[in-house]
């Protein structure tokens, strides 16, 4: 058959590929390159890249599963991971194989139809790197390009894995200073034979940057620093020019000593229309602008979207959503690229909902905003965005210079890492939203950060979390689904919208629900109870004429800070769940409730218990749950720990690092042996309280 057009050729090959799958014949699939990624689900129904396509809309035109038949959705298969930490990854599906990353940056390849494991790769992230991150040892997904799977590891390596064998091809260390708290949790992006990755760490003294490498070899191509470094010490990178010309004069004091921040830990979006990469810049380090930059200047490029040339990294434009950030308002939240009608004509735009509570529509060519409306009822740091300057109009006292300030949103943001979706079919954005608030005090030096008072979270209002559908231009809410009882950041899991008039999203705290919602009116059309909580974004794909929906489950992330309103359960590993119409598989069983506590014998002296409580709240609660009564046991509830029964065993863990490989490092630099014993007394006393409560038949939740 003679094939005249490129489009016809692609169609023919797609059919041949489908036939090869059906007959089991070996046919080498066409490579995943820029053209195939650009075409996305137009010619194969694979999920090739973050967000399902170059525009990262988390939208699929597939409509085999739709509002008329979704009631028949049921599990097709599921597979367990070998880690019980938080799972945030979006899987990819390429030529019949699902590639998915897990906590600790491990990667699995599964047959996307049967769930049979093809291979598993463990980059062996050292356990002691775990506590370097603010928010669990998560990973948000892999990239795929020309036969290679790319994963950014928690300890900052970028690794290319052979997609067929699961064996590493190359590995580079992306971290410039391994004494600092750099971590990579984001999904790498690949375009034009380059792979890019950023890093997190702005809760600590770090300075953020993004690096592009040659996808075939790992050779560094360019690096873009988001904030200027020490004066007189250029980086020798492409960002030097714009930092000197524009950014440096927006900083004051000795900001470089605190790092400055700006870390780009998630949003990196390649736009073939302009051959640019959009980078979401992180928050300031430390949080307080007053402490970081002597209270002066906008501190570029914190809280900004920066567009750079994809080939060279050269600056093109920026828009700063949160000038001189003082509230951990990153602009790292997933960026969506779209074409929408503005005043009667189609415009190429960015849609963005950063932490700060305002929804932005930004012209992709120029970086100029077109709209900026609040997407939570009352962001209290700024009243609105001025339409002449496009700057926020701040409220008095928001900068907590001489008085405490309860910021709304708080540092978790009105929108977190969870991807939103945009449906070109409905014109609506589906946005996981949170109304959390946190206390900032002047001059408080907390365990991680100047300004942020981590000891007083217990008194904060319980956040309202919900999934809402918005008109991106007006900010008008079309519908909203409350995610009741959910206390972690940003209102449920990531979102998928489809051509079948559906929106898929998860929610939960320890266990969860997976929902299919009518994209037009917010009606829940189908839901299934899941044994694990869902934070990650669902995906969809079609193989052999069958559409599948897949989502990763695994409680964790920053949620232990708030604990849970669900009764604690035994710890469970993360999983991927896959659904199809008429599926006959079963999800894994619900994990049992956490058993009765067996406290160590007392009594414990009140004075010692009080000292121990102070140590726990300052040093342990961030991961293990604070206040301790709210521990979810997603990370171990220390009241239930066997290690608290014996002073020597407890010291072996807390001071000597016996559980380092699990991420529980030695705290000998922060806790002395006498303090360790006080901590054990506090945990013992709390365990006794819990045992009495259980004996009296009082429910834990
Ligand atoms: Ca942060």
XYZ file of C-alpha atoms and ligand atoms in Angstrom:
702
model
C 0.000 0.000 0.000
C 1.363 3.360 -1.012
C 1.270 5.912 1.750
C 1.233 9.502 0.640
C 0.954 11.580 3.771
C 2.720 11.514 7.057
C -0.633 11.160 8.754
C -1.522 8.127 6.628
C 1.812 6.503 7.346
C 1.305 6.896 11.068
C -2.172 5.434 10.884
C -0.915 2.397 8.991
C 1.838 1.743 11.494
C -0.550 2.149 14.405
C -2.795 -0.524 12.923
C 0.195 -2.771 12.299
C 1.234 -2.288 15.911
C -2.219 -3.232 17.161
C -2.187 -6.322 14.931
C 1.212 -7.316 16.257
C -0.145 -7.130 19.797
C -3.092 -9.338 18.926
C -1.071 -12.022 17.165
C 1.883 -11.858 19.501
C 4.151 -11.230 16.518
C 7.352 -9.307 17.143
C 7.250 -5.894 15.547
C 9.573 -3.281 16.842
C 7.428 -0.277 17.812
C 8.224 3.116 16.379
C 10.315 5.147 18.759
C 8.864 7.574 21.250
C 10.340 10.762 19.857
C 9.185 14.386 19.694
C 6.768 13.710 16.844
C 5.104 10.767 18.578
C 4.846 12.671 21.879
C 3.380 15.693 20.059
C 0.716 13.527 18.409
C -0.030 12.008 21.792
C -3.287 10.072 21.910
C -4.243 11.110 18.387
C -2.640 8.070 16.808
C -1.961 5.702 19.662
C -3.891 5.628 22.871
C -0.738 5.444 24.985
C 0.093 7.797 27.881
C 3.554 8.868 26.773
C 4.440 11.838 28.895
C 3.556 13.865 32.000
C -0.049 14.975 31.792
C -0.687 12.769 28.760
C 0.662 15.180 26.141
C 2.887 18.178 25.522
C 0.174 20.467 26.863
C 0.075 18.505 30.156
C -3.692 18.969 30.397
C -4.260 15.606 32.099
C -7.003 15.221 29.524
C -7.611 12.253 27.241
C -10.007 12.226 24.283
C -10.711 8.520 24.921
C -14.429 7.992 25.465
C -15.004 4.222 25.504
C -15.511 4.650 29.231
C -18.075 7.429 29.537
C -20.873 8.891 31.616
C -23.337 6.334 30.194
C -21.401 3.175 31.099
C -18.979 4.096 33.894
C -21.165 2.238 36.386
C -19.628 -0.948 34.948
C -16.078 0.147 35.805
C -14.273 -2.466 37.914
C -10.720 -3.547 38.676
C -8.791 -5.101 35.756
C -5.619 -5.726 37.763
C -3.543 -4.269 40.552
C 0.060 -4.654 41.622
C 1.762 -3.938 44.929
C 5.019 -2.042 45.317
C 7.691 -2.946 47.847
C 7.521 0.333 49.762
C 4.986 1.702 52.238
C 5.873 5.376 51.943
C 3.872 8.052 50.107
C 3.086 7.430 46.428
C 2.529 10.407 44.116
C 3.519 9.041 40.703
C 1.679 9.254 37.425
C 2.379 6.099 35.378
C 3.299 6.183 31.681
C 2.063 3.594 29.180
C 4.123 2.932 26.052
C 3.507 0.119 23.545
C 1.680 -2.112 25.990
C 3.963 -1.533 28.972
C 3.273 0.586 32.049
C 6.263 2.348 33.634
C 5.699 3.657 37.141
C 7.922 5.031 39.881
C 7.385 4.640 43.615
C 8.597 6.110 46.876
C 12.390 5.860 47.174
C 12.572 6.487 43.375
C 12.163 2.833 42.404
C 10.762 2.008 38.952
C 8.503 -0.837 37.793
C 7.541 -2.021 34.299
C 4.255 -3.952 34.099
C 2.352 -5.469 31.198
C -0.349 -2.811 30.943
C -3.070 -5.369 30.117
C -2.295 -8.168 32.571
C -0.218 -6.485 35.270
C 2.559 -9.053 34.894
C 5.828 -7.535 36.104
C 8.425 -7.133 33.342
C 11.190 -5.667 35.474
C 11.917 -3.632 38.578
C 14.744 -1.172 39.142
C 15.930 0.081 42.520
C 18.407 2.993 42.425
C 19.313 2.253 46.070
C 18.648 5.712 47.463
C 20.537 5.816 50.763
C 18.132 5.747 53.728
C 19.928 8.657 55.341
C 18.818 10.906 52.458
C 15.174 10.447 53.509
C 15.081 13.086 56.256
C 16.678 15.630 53.895
C 13.269 16.181 52.318
C 10.393 18.165 53.776
C 7.588 15.922 52.634
C 8.335 12.214 52.375
C 10.501 10.225 49.950
C 8.001 10.532 47.120
C 8.467 10.445 43.357
C 6.011 11.868 40.845
C 6.858 9.790 37.803
C 9.230 8.855 35.015
C 9.819 10.129 31.485
C 10.136 7.985 28.352
C 12.128 8.816 25.209
C 13.738 6.724 22.459
C 13.798 3.488 24.407
C 14.939 4.986 27.702
C 13.045 5.496 30.963
C 14.274 8.455 33.037
C 13.897 8.776 36.792
C 15.073 11.554 39.091
C 16.087 9.967 42.391
C 15.404 11.346 45.851
C 19.150 11.818 46.379
C 19.409 13.869 43.194
C 20.658 11.461 40.569
C 19.139 11.374 37.096
C 19.169 7.833 35.743
C 18.376 6.542 32.235
C 17.068 2.968 32.267
C 16.817 0.659 29.261
C 13.055 0.292 28.755
C 13.384 -3.319 27.598
C 15.729 -4.695 30.224
C 15.325 -2.405 33.225
C 19.096 -2.000 33.399
C 20.600 1.471 33.891
C 22.312 2.973 30.828
C 23.684 6.118 32.443
C 23.459 8.036 35.696
C 24.490 11.588 36.579
C 24.630 13.402 39.899
C 22.508 16.541 39.445
C 23.304 17.956 42.913
C 25.910 20.699 43.133
C 26.418 20.457 46.906
C 25.673 17.160 48.608
C 25.989 18.663 52.094
C 22.715 20.561 51.445
C 19.126 19.303 51.476
C 18.577 18.881 47.762
C 16.092 16.203 46.713
C 14.579 15.308 43.327
C 10.974 14.135 43.429
C 9.631 15.496 40.138
C 8.906 13.865 36.804
C 11.761 14.549 34.359
C 10.715 16.035 30.997
C 12.249 15.109 27.642
C 12.277 17.094 24.384
C 14.613 17.465 21.405
C 17.087 14.921 22.800
C 17.310 16.715 26.144
C 16.103 15.570 29.544
C 15.532 18.139 32.313
C 15.135 17.825 36.068
C 14.980 20.269 38.967
C 15.044 19.744 42.731
C 13.384 20.581 46.018
C 14.923 21.924 49.201
C 13.633 25.454 49.813
C 12.536 24.474 53.332
C 16.285 24.451 54.015
C 19.214 26.604 52.963
C 19.334 25.635 49.289
C 19.285 27.534 46.008
C 17.192 26.092 43.213
C 18.148 25.300 39.639
C 17.101 23.221 36.651
C 19.548 21.198 34.542
C 19.202 19.833 31.004
C 21.217 16.797 29.918
C 21.731 14.974 26.638
C 19.088 12.239 26.722
C 21.305 9.640 25.071
C 24.470 10.178 27.116
C 23.692 12.201 30.255
C 26.140 14.923 29.260
C 25.127 18.265 30.767
C 23.699 20.740 28.244
C 22.698 23.751 30.353
C 21.725 24.824 33.853
C 19.390 27.653 34.894
C 19.589 28.985 38.459
C 16.323 30.444 39.758
C 17.901 32.940 42.197
C 21.239 34.771 42.213
C 24.136 33.475 44.279
C 26.804 35.291 46.241
C 27.822 38.564 44.545
C 31.068 38.342 42.594
C 30.785 34.569 42.212
C 29.096 33.824 38.872
C 27.924 30.276 38.230
C 29.339 30.129 34.719
C 25.886 29.070 33.508
C 23.388 30.459 31.016
C 21.400 32.070 33.859
C 24.282 34.372 34.878
C 23.295 37.038 32.351
C 19.652 37.454 33.387
C 20.380 37.067 37.096
C 22.890 39.928 36.867
C 20.741 42.072 34.593
C 17.391 41.597 36.303
C 17.292 39.423 39.401
C 20.258 40.459 41.547
C 18.986 43.986 42.154
C 15.765 42.520 43.601
C 17.666 40.945 46.519
C 19.139 42.542 49.650
C 21.150 41.604 52.692
C 23.125 38.376 52.684
C 20.435 36.190 51.121
C 22.875 33.640 49.692
C 23.712 32.443 53.189
C 20.158 31.104 53.555
C 20.239 29.749 50.009
C 17.429 31.926 48.691
C 15.311 29.004 47.516
C 13.335 29.125 44.274
C 13.641 25.356 43.931
C 11.813 23.957 40.902
C 10.672 20.599 42.239
C 7.796 19.920 39.896
C 6.441 22.001 36.997
C 8.663 21.855 33.920
C 6.663 22.067 30.711
C 8.033 22.006 27.174
C 6.084 24.080 24.628
C 6.893 23.162 21.016
C 5.017 26.272 19.781
C 7.854 28.480 21.011
C 10.512 25.835 21.684
C 10.533 26.962 25.294
C 10.568 25.326 28.676
C 8.329 26.795 31.391
C 9.820 26.482 34.868
C 7.777 26.941 38.036
C 9.949 28.672 40.660
C 9.723 27.697 44.313
C 9.392 29.592 47.571
C 11.961 31.688 49.398
C 14.470 30.155 51.782
C 14.015 31.022 54.573
C 10.307 31.779 54.304
C 10.403 35.248 55.855
C 11.260 37.921 53.286
C 12.263 40.103 56.212
C 14.872 37.597 57.322
C 15.868 36.448 53.842
C 16.349 39.715 51.999
C 16.207 42.394 54.698
C 12.558 42.906 53.730
C 13.549 44.492 50.424
C 12.975 43.662 46.770
C 10.870 41.265 44.742
C 13.403 38.419 44.973
C 13.272 37.178 41.388
C 12.589 34.382 40.390
C 10.857 33.156 43.527
C 7.176 32.324 43.014
C 7.496 32.894 39.265
C 6.982 31.132 35.980
C 10.163 31.526 33.940
C 10.259 30.710 30.225
C 13.635 29.716 28.789
C 14.819 28.571 25.373
C 14.593 24.784 25.373
C 17.856 24.286 23.492
C 20.055 26.750 25.365
C 18.316 27.583 28.647
C 18.450 31.284 27.743
C 15.862 33.451 29.535
C 12.833 34.453 27.451
C 10.319 35.938 29.935
C 9.038 35.616 33.468
C 5.937 36.432 35.439
C 6.188 36.600 39.198
C 2.984 35.411 40.830
C 4.168 36.039 44.391
C 6.635 38.928 44.631
C 8.922 38.749 47.675
C 7.276 35.568 48.960
C 6.985 35.260 52.721
C 4.527 32.362 52.968
C 6.040 29.394 51.114
C 3.965 30.282 48.050
C 5.707 28.278 45.357
C 4.763 28.500 41.696
C 5.872 24.910 41.272
C 2.308 23.570 40.928
C 1.675 21.722 37.650
C 1.420 24.047 34.629
C -1.178 23.421 31.917
C -0.708 24.677 28.355
C -3.851 25.382 26.335
C -5.538 27.377 23.602
C -8.635 29.135 24.836
C -10.940 31.769 23.450
C -10.308 35.200 24.944
C -12.475 38.093 23.725
C -13.496 36.125 20.679
C -10.084 34.946 19.522
C -8.009 31.882 20.301
C -4.992 32.567 22.471
C -2.075 30.305 23.367
C -2.025 30.402 27.155
C -0.661 28.898 30.348
C -3.207 27.955 33.014
C -1.759 28.000 36.509
C -2.993 27.608 40.069
C -0.005 28.157 42.372
C -0.100 27.843 46.146
C -1.015 31.496 46.669
C -4.752 31.041 45.946
C -5.005 32.939 42.630
C -5.639 31.321 39.247
C -3.640 32.797 36.385
C -4.109 32.763 32.615
C -0.856 33.873 30.993
C 0.002 34.539 27.350
C 2.574 31.962 26.305
C 4.348 34.135 23.793
C 4.904 37.191 25.979
C 4.435 36.003 29.549
C 1.823 38.738 30.122
C -1.149 37.756 32.287
C -4.618 37.790 30.777
C -6.612 36.923 33.903
C -5.944 36.372 37.614
C -8.823 35.460 39.917
C -8.866 33.976 43.383
C -9.776 30.292 43.473
C -10.302 29.967 47.227
C -12.878 32.093 49.072
C -10.561 34.213 51.162
C -6.852 34.287 50.503
C -5.970 36.658 53.357
C -2.470 37.751 52.336
C -3.718 39.688 49.298
C -7.159 41.015 48.403
C -6.808 40.736 44.620
C -4.415 41.013 41.708
C -4.177 44.549 40.336
C -5.166 44.447 36.662
C -2.831 47.309 35.695
C 0.383 46.027 37.260
C -0.648 42.345 37.644
C 0.798 42.477 41.148
C -1.032 41.209 44.246
C -2.543 43.883 46.484
C -1.318 42.756 49.891
C -3.221 43.076 53.136
C -1.734 44.830 56.170
C 0.114 42.574 58.591
C 0.510 39.738 56.108
C 4.290 39.893 56.373
C 4.308 39.140 60.157
C 7.147 41.574 60.801
C 6.089 42.618 64.299
C 2.896 40.619 64.896
C 1.927 36.980 64.291
C -0.115 36.273 61.173
C -2.259 33.271 60.350
C -1.767 32.968 56.624
C -4.511 31.660 54.374
C -3.494 29.669 52.388
C -0.787 28.184 54.582
C 2.452 26.686 53.311
C 0.710 23.585 51.915
C -0.947 25.979 49.495
C -4.429 26.393 48.097
C -3.175 23.929 45.491
C -0.400 21.384 46.102
C 1.504 19.004 43.854
C -1.673 17.257 42.695
C -2.102 17.824 38.957
C -5.245 19.666 37.879
C -6.900 18.786 34.571
C -8.207 20.966 31.765
C -10.870 19.647 29.404
C -11.019 21.346 26.005
C -14.429 19.686 25.678
C -16.001 21.489 28.652
C -13.588 24.421 28.797
C -13.306 23.825 32.547
C -10.338 23.314 34.830
C -10.645 20.608 37.500
C -8.610 21.767 40.462
C -7.820 20.014 43.786
C -8.181 22.842 46.302
C -7.469 23.417 49.999
C -8.269 26.204 52.452
C -5.540 25.427 54.988
C -4.013 28.131 57.178
C -0.869 28.289 59.295
C 0.562 30.519 61.973
C 3.611 32.634 61.197
C 5.317 34.399 64.075
C 8.042 37.017 63.876
C 11.448 35.785 65.060
C 10.515 32.162 65.509
C 13.307 29.867 64.471
C 11.543 26.554 64.029
C 13.180 23.188 63.462
C 13.481 23.812 59.764
C 12.695 27.376 59.062
C 12.741 30.912 60.319
C 9.231 32.219 60.633
C 7.156 29.092 60.352
C 5.923 27.954 63.743
C 5.599 24.200 63.457
C 4.761 23.697 67.101
C 1.361 25.317 66.937
C -0.275 23.480 64.081
C -2.703 21.753 66.371
C -4.630 24.967 66.937
C -5.123 25.768 63.271
C -8.555 25.492 61.675
C -9.131 22.169 59.932
C -8.702 22.791 56.225
C -11.607 22.441 53.861
C -10.537 20.358 50.920
C -12.422 19.965 47.702
C -12.258 19.333 43.989
C -13.706 22.225 42.015
C -14.452 22.907 38.372
C -13.602 26.434 37.285
C -13.867 28.642 34.261
C -10.175 29.522 33.885
C -10.839 33.048 32.588
C -13.435 34.233 35.081
C -12.565 31.999 38.017
C -16.285 31.198 38.257
C -16.925 27.873 39.957
C -19.051 25.444 37.939
C -19.247 22.818 40.661
C -17.455 21.501 43.715
C -17.158 18.183 45.503
C -16.258 18.262 49.150
C -13.608 15.824 50.204
C -14.849 15.419 53.744
C -12.613 14.287 56.543
C -9.527 14.694 54.457
C -6.886 16.582 56.384
C -3.825 16.414 54.236
C -2.798 19.128 51.813
C -4.797 20.303 48.846
C -8.054 18.501 48.609
C -7.754 14.989 47.316
C -5.644 13.503 44.602
C -4.577 14.600 41.148
C -7.159 14.713 38.381
C -7.817 13.169 34.957
C -10.482 14.492 32.577
C -11.642 12.491 29.555
C -13.632 12.806 26.365
C -16.171 10.471 27.978
C -17.532 13.466 29.992
C -15.710 12.139 33.035
C -13.345 13.397 35.680
C -11.412 10.832 37.728
C -9.819 11.600 41.101
C -8.964 9.915 44.366
C -9.327 11.006 47.938
C -8.716 9.610 51.395
C -6.441 9.694 54.413
C -5.339 6.122 55.140
C -7.789 4.195 52.981
C -9.442 5.961 50.071
C -12.092 6.342 47.414
C -11.639 6.446 43.669
C -14.282 8.566 41.954
C -15.647 9.039 38.457
C -17.473 12.357 38.253
C -19.623 13.916 35.537
C -17.302 16.578 34.114
C -20.235 18.875 33.366
C -22.066 18.985 36.679
C -19.944 17.353 39.379
C -22.293 14.437 39.973
C -20.453 11.379 41.299
C -21.339 8.636 38.785
C -19.194 5.823 40.191
C -16.993 5.275 43.200
C -14.988 2.481 44.702
C -13.521 2.162 48.184
C -9.766 1.575 47.953
C -7.557 0.005 50.636
C -5.020 2.825 50.318
C -5.281 6.572 49.949
C -4.954 8.093 46.462
C -2.912 11.281 46.035
C -1.519 10.695 42.547
C -3.110 11.657 39.230
C -4.972 8.942 37.291
C -4.148 8.203 33.652
C -5.961 6.403 30.854
C -4.907 4.359 27.821
C -6.351 1.917 25.303
C -4.882 -1.413 24.239
C -6.549 -3.943 21.934
C -9.707 -1.855 21.820
C -10.102 -1.726 25.612
C -9.805 1.524 27.567
C -8.136 1.359 30.980
C -7.908 3.864 33.830
C -4.923 3.532 36.160
C -3.989 5.252 39.396
C -1.278 4.845 42.012
C -2.268 4.637 45.687
C -0.197 5.111 48.821
C -0.737 7.366 51.832
C 2.138 9.565 52.906
C 3.568 12.844 51.755
C 3.261 15.748 54.153
C -0.009 14.433 55.601
C 1.475 13.043 58.840
C 1.808 16.657 59.945
C -1.936 16.782 60.363
C -2.511 13.198 61.309
C -5.755 11.680 60.211
C -9.400 11.526 61.174
C -9.486 7.858 60.124
C -8.848 5.110 62.641
C -5.176 4.057 62.296
C -4.443 0.843 60.423
C -1.483 -1.464 60.023
C 1.005 -0.053 57.557
C 0.558 -1.135 53.936
C 2.589 -0.966 50.743
C 1.671 1.284 47.826
C -0.004 -0.137 44.728
C -1.186 0.663 41.246
C -4.870 0.001 40.558
C -6.102 -0.470 36.978
C -9.784 -0.419 35.972
C -11.803 -1.296 32.865
C -15.465 -1.813 32.045
C -16.558 -5.215 33.343
C -13.233 -5.932 35.038
C -13.257 -9.014 37.256
C -10.148 -8.526 39.408
C -10.184 -7.552 43.099
C -8.263 -4.763 44.775
C -5.986 -5.793 47.655
C -7.857 -6.202 50.975
C -8.244 -3.363 53.468
C -5.333 -3.441 55.908
C -6.404 -4.394 59.436
C -6.865 -1.710 62.071
C -3.709 -1.053 64.067
C -3.792 -3.512 66.926
C -4.041 -2.918 70.665
C -1.075 -1.028 72.038
C 1.184 -2.824 74.540
C 2.717 0.014 76.553
C 5.962 -0.281 78.469
C 5.509 -0.428 82.265
C 5.651 2.925 84.032
C 5.439 5.037 85.931
C 7.080 7.902 84.083
C 7.997 11.074 85.962
C 5.874 14.022 84.884
C 8.872 16.323 84.536
C 10.638 13.849 82.278
C 7.491 13.320 80.213
C 7.202 17.089 79.715
C 10.781 17.302 78.455
C 10.117 14.358 76.156
C 6.970 15.956 74.754
C 8.900 19.074 73.827
C 11.534 16.959 72.034
C 8.880 14.915 70.250
C 6.984 17.965 68.975
C 10.158 19.684 67.837
C 12.064 16.757 66.352
C 9.868 13.715 65.723
C 6.325 14.932 65.062
C 6.992 16.280 61.597
C 7.166 12.711 60.280
C 5.535 10.589 62.986
C 2.484 12.802 63.482
C 1.840 15.895 65.532
C 0.148 16.079 67.927
C 0.903 12.464 68.721
C -2.773 11.654 69.445
C -3.457 12.337 65.776
C -0.741 10.040 64.427
C -2.120 8.126 61.444
C 0.440 5.299 61.666
C 1.153 5.998 57.982
C 4.627 6.694 59.252
C 5.006 4.636 62.419
C 2.935 5.782 65.406
C 5.677 5.666 68.053
C 3.189 4.790 70.790
C 2.827 1.435 69.045
C 6.556 0.935 68.540
C 8.298 -2.061 70.092
C 11.473 0.011 70.386
C 10.157 2.116 73.287
C 10.156 -0.853 75.673
C 13.879 -0.948 76.179
C 16.263 1.973 76.780
C 19.189 0.350 74.949
C 17.087 -0.628 71.919
C 15.546 2.854 71.774
C 18.970 4.490 71.858
C 20.214 2.122 69.140
C 17.530 3.544 66.839
C 17.373 7.179 67.905
C 21.061 7.798 68.587
C 22.961 5.071 66.720
C 20.816 4.984 63.564
C 19.969 1.265 63.606
C 17.074 1.899 61.157
C 18.926 4.283 58.840
C 18.166 2.203 55.751
C 14.448 2.789 56.353
C 15.044 6.534 56.531
C 15.158 6.765 60.344
C 18.552 8.394 60.785
C 20.527 8.927 63.967
C 19.425 12.052 65.826
C 22.565 12.093 67.981
C 23.363 15.584 66.713
C 20.051 16.873 68.143
C 19.251 14.573 71.058
C 21.612 13.522 73.854
C 21.264 10.210 75.754
C 19.399 11.797 78.693
C 16.969 13.500 76.294
C 16.448 10.191 74.475
C 15.356 8.670 77.765
C 12.960 11.576 78.376
C 11.558 11.062 74.892
C 11.058 7.382 75.655
C 9.262 8.333 78.887
C 6.912 10.611 76.945
C 6.185 7.913 74.348
C 5.674 5.339 77.110
C 3.265 7.604 78.930
C 1.335 8.332 75.730
C 1.253 4.589 74.960
C -0.250 3.979 78.399
C -2.891 6.630 77.777
C -3.778 5.015 74.473
C -3.940 1.554 76.085
C -6.339 2.858 78.750
C -8.467 4.477 76.094
C -8.583 1.193 74.191
C -9.405 -0.749 77.360
C -12.299 1.609 78.051
C -13.580 0.825 74.559
C -13.230 4.417 73.431
C -12.585 4.635 69.678
C -9.337 6.228 68.570
C -11.246 8.254 65.983
Ca 8.178 24.946 50.294
